[in-house]
Amino acid sequence: MSVQTTKRRLSPASIEALKGERPIVSLTAYTTPIARLLDPHVDFLLVGDSLGMVLYGLDTTVGVTLEMMIAHGQAVMRGSERCCVVVDLPFGAYQESKEQAFRSAARILKETGCSAVKLEGGAEMAETVEFLVSRGIPVLGHVGLMPQLVNTTGGYRSVGRNEKEVAKIRRDAKAIDDAGAFAIVVEGTVEPVAREITATLRAPTIGIGASPACDGQILVSDDMLGLFNDFKPRFVKHFAELAPTISKAAEAYANEVKARTFPGIEHTFQVKR
């Protein structure tokens, strides 16, 4: 009898256990090649619905479909082997009811092989989070700035700048924590509030535009790599400047094709005599 062994991935439980041990490292990924490059360096990869804007040129994440998330989740799973992979539930795939959320989440887990799903929402989604977790679906929460609500909040802006917003963030974070999320993304939240809820929650917080005190950090990989130069949010740091490099490479390629210096004979297949 043969025994086949596979490498063990980091699990949602192992991510949760990192709170208080060391900072959690995360980035987004949408394709197999990028997942392969990022996998050795991160604790979890998020297949975010930000792919709608990053890859498809949409103005918001609202137009992203469940089928899009599954296709890109499959691609990231093929390109990774050690990190935990989390896939976003897109707008309209979970808000209607906890049963709808379960069907969508179960489909993502079954069709991609990923370890968990992420959903946006605070107290109003706590019952759904608890429903999923109790039925074997690990959930990454998301509070603070919620991009899927852009049409009702009036745009992308930091939150927690008045007492009403602070009270809501506290209430939302506690509700999702109590519901059993293994970690919670805190986005676009003023630093003192993000720091405060990090200290009070059981689950680790993953900051993006939040606080250095968060238990971990996440960035959109394309932002981190400097692939976008039109707009740079305050919370983004370019760890590389790949956009100019890619543009220069494309220019050099175009020039060589026009000058007929590429391809050379060494780039062609010859008939063996």
C-alpha positions as a printed NumPy array, in Angstrom:
array([[  0.   ,   0.   ,   0.   ],
       [  1.397,   3.392,  -0.982],
       [  1.048,   6.421,   1.234],
       [  0.798,   9.843,  -0.406],
       [  1.877,  12.805,   1.699],
       [  1.004,  16.429,   1.022],
       [  2.37 ,  19.603,   2.518],
       [  0.235,  20.963,   5.299],
       [ -1.167,  24.446,   4.778],
       [ -1.578,  27.024,   7.476],
       [ -5.157,  26.842,   8.718],
       [ -7.566,  29.515,   9.96 ],
       [ -6.99 ,  28.144,  13.467],
       [ -3.239,  28.591,  13.11 ],
       [ -3.778,  32.181,  11.928],
       [ -6.001,  32.838,  14.94 ],
       [ -3.339,  31.397,  17.263],
       [ -0.788,  33.988,  16.091],
       [ -2.473,  36.749,  18.099],
       [  0.014,  37.87 ,  20.697],
       [  2.759,  35.712,  19.171],
       [  3.918,  37.686,  16.113],
       [  2.437,  39.936,  13.401],
       [  0.355,  38.191,  10.734],
       [  1.405,  38.788,   7.122],
       [ -1.148,  38.889,   4.319],
       [ -1.508,  40.095,   0.733],
       [ -4.125,  39.766,  -1.958],
       [ -3.635,  37.426,  -4.913],
       [ -5.785,  36.752,  -7.955],
       [ -3.628,  34.64 , -10.298],
       [ -1.508,  31.492, -10.19 ],
       [  1.875,  33.146, -10.978],
       [  1.481,  35.854,  -8.335],
       [  0.256,  33.335,  -5.744],
       [  3.336,  31.221,  -6.433],
       [  5.624,  34.2  ,  -5.783],
       [  3.847,  35.385,  -2.63 ],
       [  3.146,  32.009,  -1.024],
       [  6.529,  31.552,   0.743],
       [  6.303,  34.937,   2.441],
       [  2.747,  35.281,   3.772],
       [  0.548,  33.605,   6.353],
       [ -2.567,  33.926,   4.246],
       [ -3.506,  35.095,   0.774],
       [ -6.819,  36.839,   0.268],
       [ -8.558,  36.417,  -3.053],
       [-10.29 ,  39.751,  -2.622],
       [-13.236,  41.11 ,  -4.553],
       [-10.853,  44.003,  -5.188],
       [-10.045,  41.942,  -8.288],
       [-13.009,  43.677,  -9.881],
       [-11.134,  46.975,  -9.808],
       [ -7.564,  45.65 , -10.082],
       [ -8.05 ,  43.132, -12.895],
       [-11.328,  44.045, -14.574],
       [-11.286,  47.842, -14.416],
       [-14.572,  48.16 , -12.525],
       [-15.252,  51.35 , -10.595],
       [-16.29 ,  49.437,  -7.44 ],
       [-16.39 ,  45.857,  -6.157],
       [-20.192,  45.689,  -6.429],
       [-20.139,  44.132,  -9.913],
       [-18.   ,  41.142,  -8.915],
       [-19.773,  37.773,  -9.204],
       [-19.503,  34.51 ,  -7.302],
       [-18.252,  32.818, -10.463],
       [-15.407,  35.342, -10.75 ],
       [-14.367,  34.707,  -7.148],
       [-14.409,  30.941,  -7.642],
       [-12.333,  31.107, -10.85 ],
       [ -9.664,  33.272,  -9.232],
       [ -9.789,  31.241,  -6.014],
       [ -8.986,  28.14 ,  -8.04 ],
       [ -6.093,  29.955,  -9.698],
       [ -4.592,  31.053,  -6.377],
       [ -4.938,  27.586,  -4.906],
       [ -3.033,  26.157,  -7.874],
       [ -0.21 ,  28.616,  -7.275],
       [  0.155,  28.178,  -3.508],
       [  0.962,  25.267,  -1.25 ],
       [  1.787,  26.453,   2.28 ],
       [ -0.252,  29.56 ,   3.122],
       [ -3.893,  29.734,   4.126],
       [ -6.129,  30.927,   1.267],
       [ -9.262,  32.989,   1.952],
       [-11.795,  33.948,  -0.72 ],
       [-14.146,  36.935,  -0.536],
       [-17.891,  36.488,  -0.67 ],
       [-18.94 ,  39.086,  -3.276],
       [-21.755,  41.585,  -2.964],
       [-25.163,  39.94 ,  -3.284],
       [-23.928,  36.44 ,  -2.489],
       [-24.588,  36.483,   1.274],
       [-26.561,  39.512,   2.464],
       [-30.029,  38.133,   1.717],
       [-29.973,  35.444,   4.41 ],
       [-27.665,  33.223,   6.413],
       [-28.841,  30.295,   4.292],
       [-27.823,  32.095,   1.102],
       [-24.468,  32.857,   2.699],
       [-23.966,  29.193,   3.541],
       [-24.766,  28.057,   0.002],
       [-22.357,  30.6  ,  -1.491],
       [-19.602,  29.879,   1.021],
       [-19.966,  26.109,   0.697],
       [-19.713,  26.417,  -3.069],
       [-16.516,  28.474,  -2.771],
       [-14.886,  26.001,  -0.387],
       [-15.918,  22.961,  -2.443],
       [-15.009,  24.351,  -5.86 ],
       [-11.727,  26.068,  -4.925],
       [-10.373,  24.014,  -2.018],
       [ -9.664,  27.186,  -0.042],
       [ -9.744,  27.257,   3.763],
       [-12.097,  30.148,   4.58 ],
       [-14.289,  32.933,   3.261],
       [-14.381,  36.635,   4.074],
       [-17.478,  38.763,   4.349],
       [-18.06 ,  42.429,   5.098],
       [-20.41 ,  43.599,   7.827],
       [-20.783,  44.266,  11.493],
       [-23.546,  43.571,  13.976],
       [-26.067,  42.987,  11.197],
       [-23.955,  40.081,   9.876],
       [-23.074,  38.498,  13.23 ],
       [-25.853,  35.923,  13.04 ],
       [-24.66 ,  34.913,   9.571],
       [-21.051,  34.574,  10.737],
       [-22.122,  32.395,  13.663],
       [-24.297,  30.292,  11.34 ],
       [-21.379,  29.661,   8.981],
       [-18.806,  28.948,  11.686],
       [-21.109,  26.511,  13.478],
       [-21.473,  24.614,  10.193],
       [-17.774,  24.231,   9.485],
       [-17.015,  27.333,   7.414],
       [-14.244,  29.525,   8.887],
       [-14.956,  33.239,   8.436],
       [-12.644,  36.235,   8.171],
       [-14.63 ,  39.295,   9.233],
       [-14.328,  42.809,   7.837],
       [-15.32 ,  46.01 ,   9.686],
       [-14.618,  49.723,   9.425],
       [-14.601,  50.941,   5.825],
       [-16.609,  48.414,   3.797],
       [-16.114,  48.812,   0.035],
       [-19.258,  46.832,  -0.827],
       [-21.336,  49.563,   0.85 ],
       [-19.852,  52.344,  -1.28 ],
       [-23.27 ,  53.217,  -2.737],
       [-24.798,  53.884,   0.682],
       [-21.794,  55.447,   2.425],
       [-21.083,  57.937,  -0.338],
       [-17.598,  56.813,  -1.31 ],
       [-14.309,  55.611,   0.101],
       [-13.273,  57.511,   3.223],
       [-11.759,  56.743,   6.586],
       [-14.174,  56.054,   9.432],
       [-14.106,  56.594,  13.185],
       [-13.873,  60.39 ,  13.103],
       [-16.895,  61.052,  15.33 ],
       [-18.463,  59.369,  18.34 ],
       [-21.276,  57.802,  16.32 ],
       [-18.815,  56.115,  13.958],
       [-16.55 ,  55.041,  16.813],
       [-19.49 ,  53.445,  18.64 ],
       [-20.511,  51.579,  15.491],
       [-17.006,  50.232,  14.847],
       [-16.713,  49.037,  18.44 ],
       [-20.132,  47.381,  18.261],
       [-19.444,  45.789,  14.881],
       [-16.022,  44.449,  15.845],
       [-17.298,  42.926,  19.098],
       [-20.293,  41.34 ,  17.371],
       [-18.17 ,  39.659,  14.683],
       [-15.618,  38.6  ,  17.304],
       [-18.34 ,  37.072,  19.487],
       [-19.805,  35.327,  16.43 ],
       [-16.592,  33.321,  16.021],
       [-14.604,  34.91 ,  13.178],
       [-11.025,  33.584,  13.223],
       [ -9.698,  37.062,  12.375],
       [-11.122,  40.464,  11.442],
       [ -9.942,  42.895,   8.762],
       [-10.084,  46.481,  10.028],
       [-10.062,  48.828,   7.036],
       [ -9.839,  52.603,   6.742],
       [-10.264,  53.182,  10.463],
       [ -8.592,  56.002,  12.379],
       [ -5.546,  54.751,  14.248],
       [ -6.62 ,  55.141,  17.909],
       [ -9.868,  53.236,  17.308],
       [ -8.126,  50.415,  15.435],
       [ -5.563,  50.201,  18.229],
       [ -8.288,  50.077,  20.868],
       [-10.335,  47.287,  19.29 ],
       [ -7.185,  45.257,  18.612],
       [ -6.495,  45.277,  22.349],
       [-10.044,  44.23 ,  23.263],
       [-10.88 ,  41.507,  20.724],
       [-10.246,  37.784,  21.059],
       [ -9.646,  37.406,  17.319],
       [ -6.58 ,  38.956,  15.682],
       [ -7.124,  42.147,  13.695],
       [ -5.7  ,  42.542,  10.192],
       [ -5.127,  46.197,   9.421],
       [ -5.334,  48.038,   6.116],
       [ -5.3  ,  51.767,   6.608],
       [ -5.721,  51.182,  10.333],
       [ -2.961,  50.885,  12.969],
       [  0.575,  49.494,  13.379],
       [ -0.813,  47.935,  16.555],
       [ -3.1  ,  45.594,  14.602],
       [ -2.228,  41.926,  14.938],
       [ -1.418,  41.737,  11.226],
       [ -1.4  ,  43.736,   8.014],
       [ -2.75 ,  43.286,   4.499],
       [ -2.276,  45.236,   1.274],
       [ -3.506,  44.783,  -2.265],
       [ -0.48 ,  43.162,  -3.902],
       [ -0.691,  45.374,  -6.987],
       [ -0.487,  48.447,  -4.743],
       [  2.433,  46.985,  -2.798],
       [  4.27 ,  46.252,  -6.056],
       [  3.788,  49.753,  -7.428],
       [  1.744,  48.68 , -10.439],
       [ -0.619,  51.654, -10.061],
       [  0.686,  55.196, -10.181],
       [ -2.506,  57.179, -10.84 ],
       [ -3.581,  57.163,  -7.193],
       [ -1.744,  56.13 ,  -4.05 ],
       [ -3.842,  55.888,  -0.867],
       [ -2.246,  57.209,   2.315],
       [ -1.974,  53.715,   3.8  ],
       [ -0.138,  52.194,   0.819],
       [  3.619,  51.812,   0.613],
       [  5.216,  50.82 ,  -2.688],
       [  7.802,  48.132,  -1.925],
       [  8.684,  48.131,  -5.628],
       [  7.993,  50.335,  -8.648],
       [  7.067,  47.801, -11.291],
       [  4.848,  50.   , -13.446],
       [  7.75 ,  51.93 , -15.045],
       [  9.729,  48.709, -15.474],
       [  6.868,  47.007, -17.306],
       [  6.276,  50.05 , -19.482],
       [  9.968,  50.261, -20.438],
       [ 10.06 ,  46.53 , -21.226],
       [  7.006,  46.87 , -23.492],
       [  8.612,  49.866, -25.212],
       [ 11.856,  47.941, -25.812],
       [  9.919,  44.965, -27.191],
       [  7.891,  47.178, -29.529],
       [ 11.031,  48.907, -30.808],
       [ 12.775,  45.603, -31.555],
       [  9.753,  44.166, -33.354],
       [  9.472,  47.299, -35.513],
       [ 13.215,  47.224, -36.24 ],
       [ 13.076,  43.468, -36.996],
       [ 15.783,  42.774, -34.426],
       [ 13.363,  40.503, -32.532],
       [ 12.868,  37.694, -33.057],
       [ 16.361,  36.728, -34.086],
       [ 17.179,  33.465, -35.763],
       [ 18.086,  32.085, -32.327],
       [ 14.451,  32.509, -31.287],
       [ 13.095,  30.322, -34.091],
       [ 12.796,  26.586, -34.711],
       [ 14.985,  25.128, -37.471],
       [ 14.586,  21.941, -39.473],
       [ 17.264,  19.411, -38.585],
       [ 19.09 ,  18.089, -41.637]])
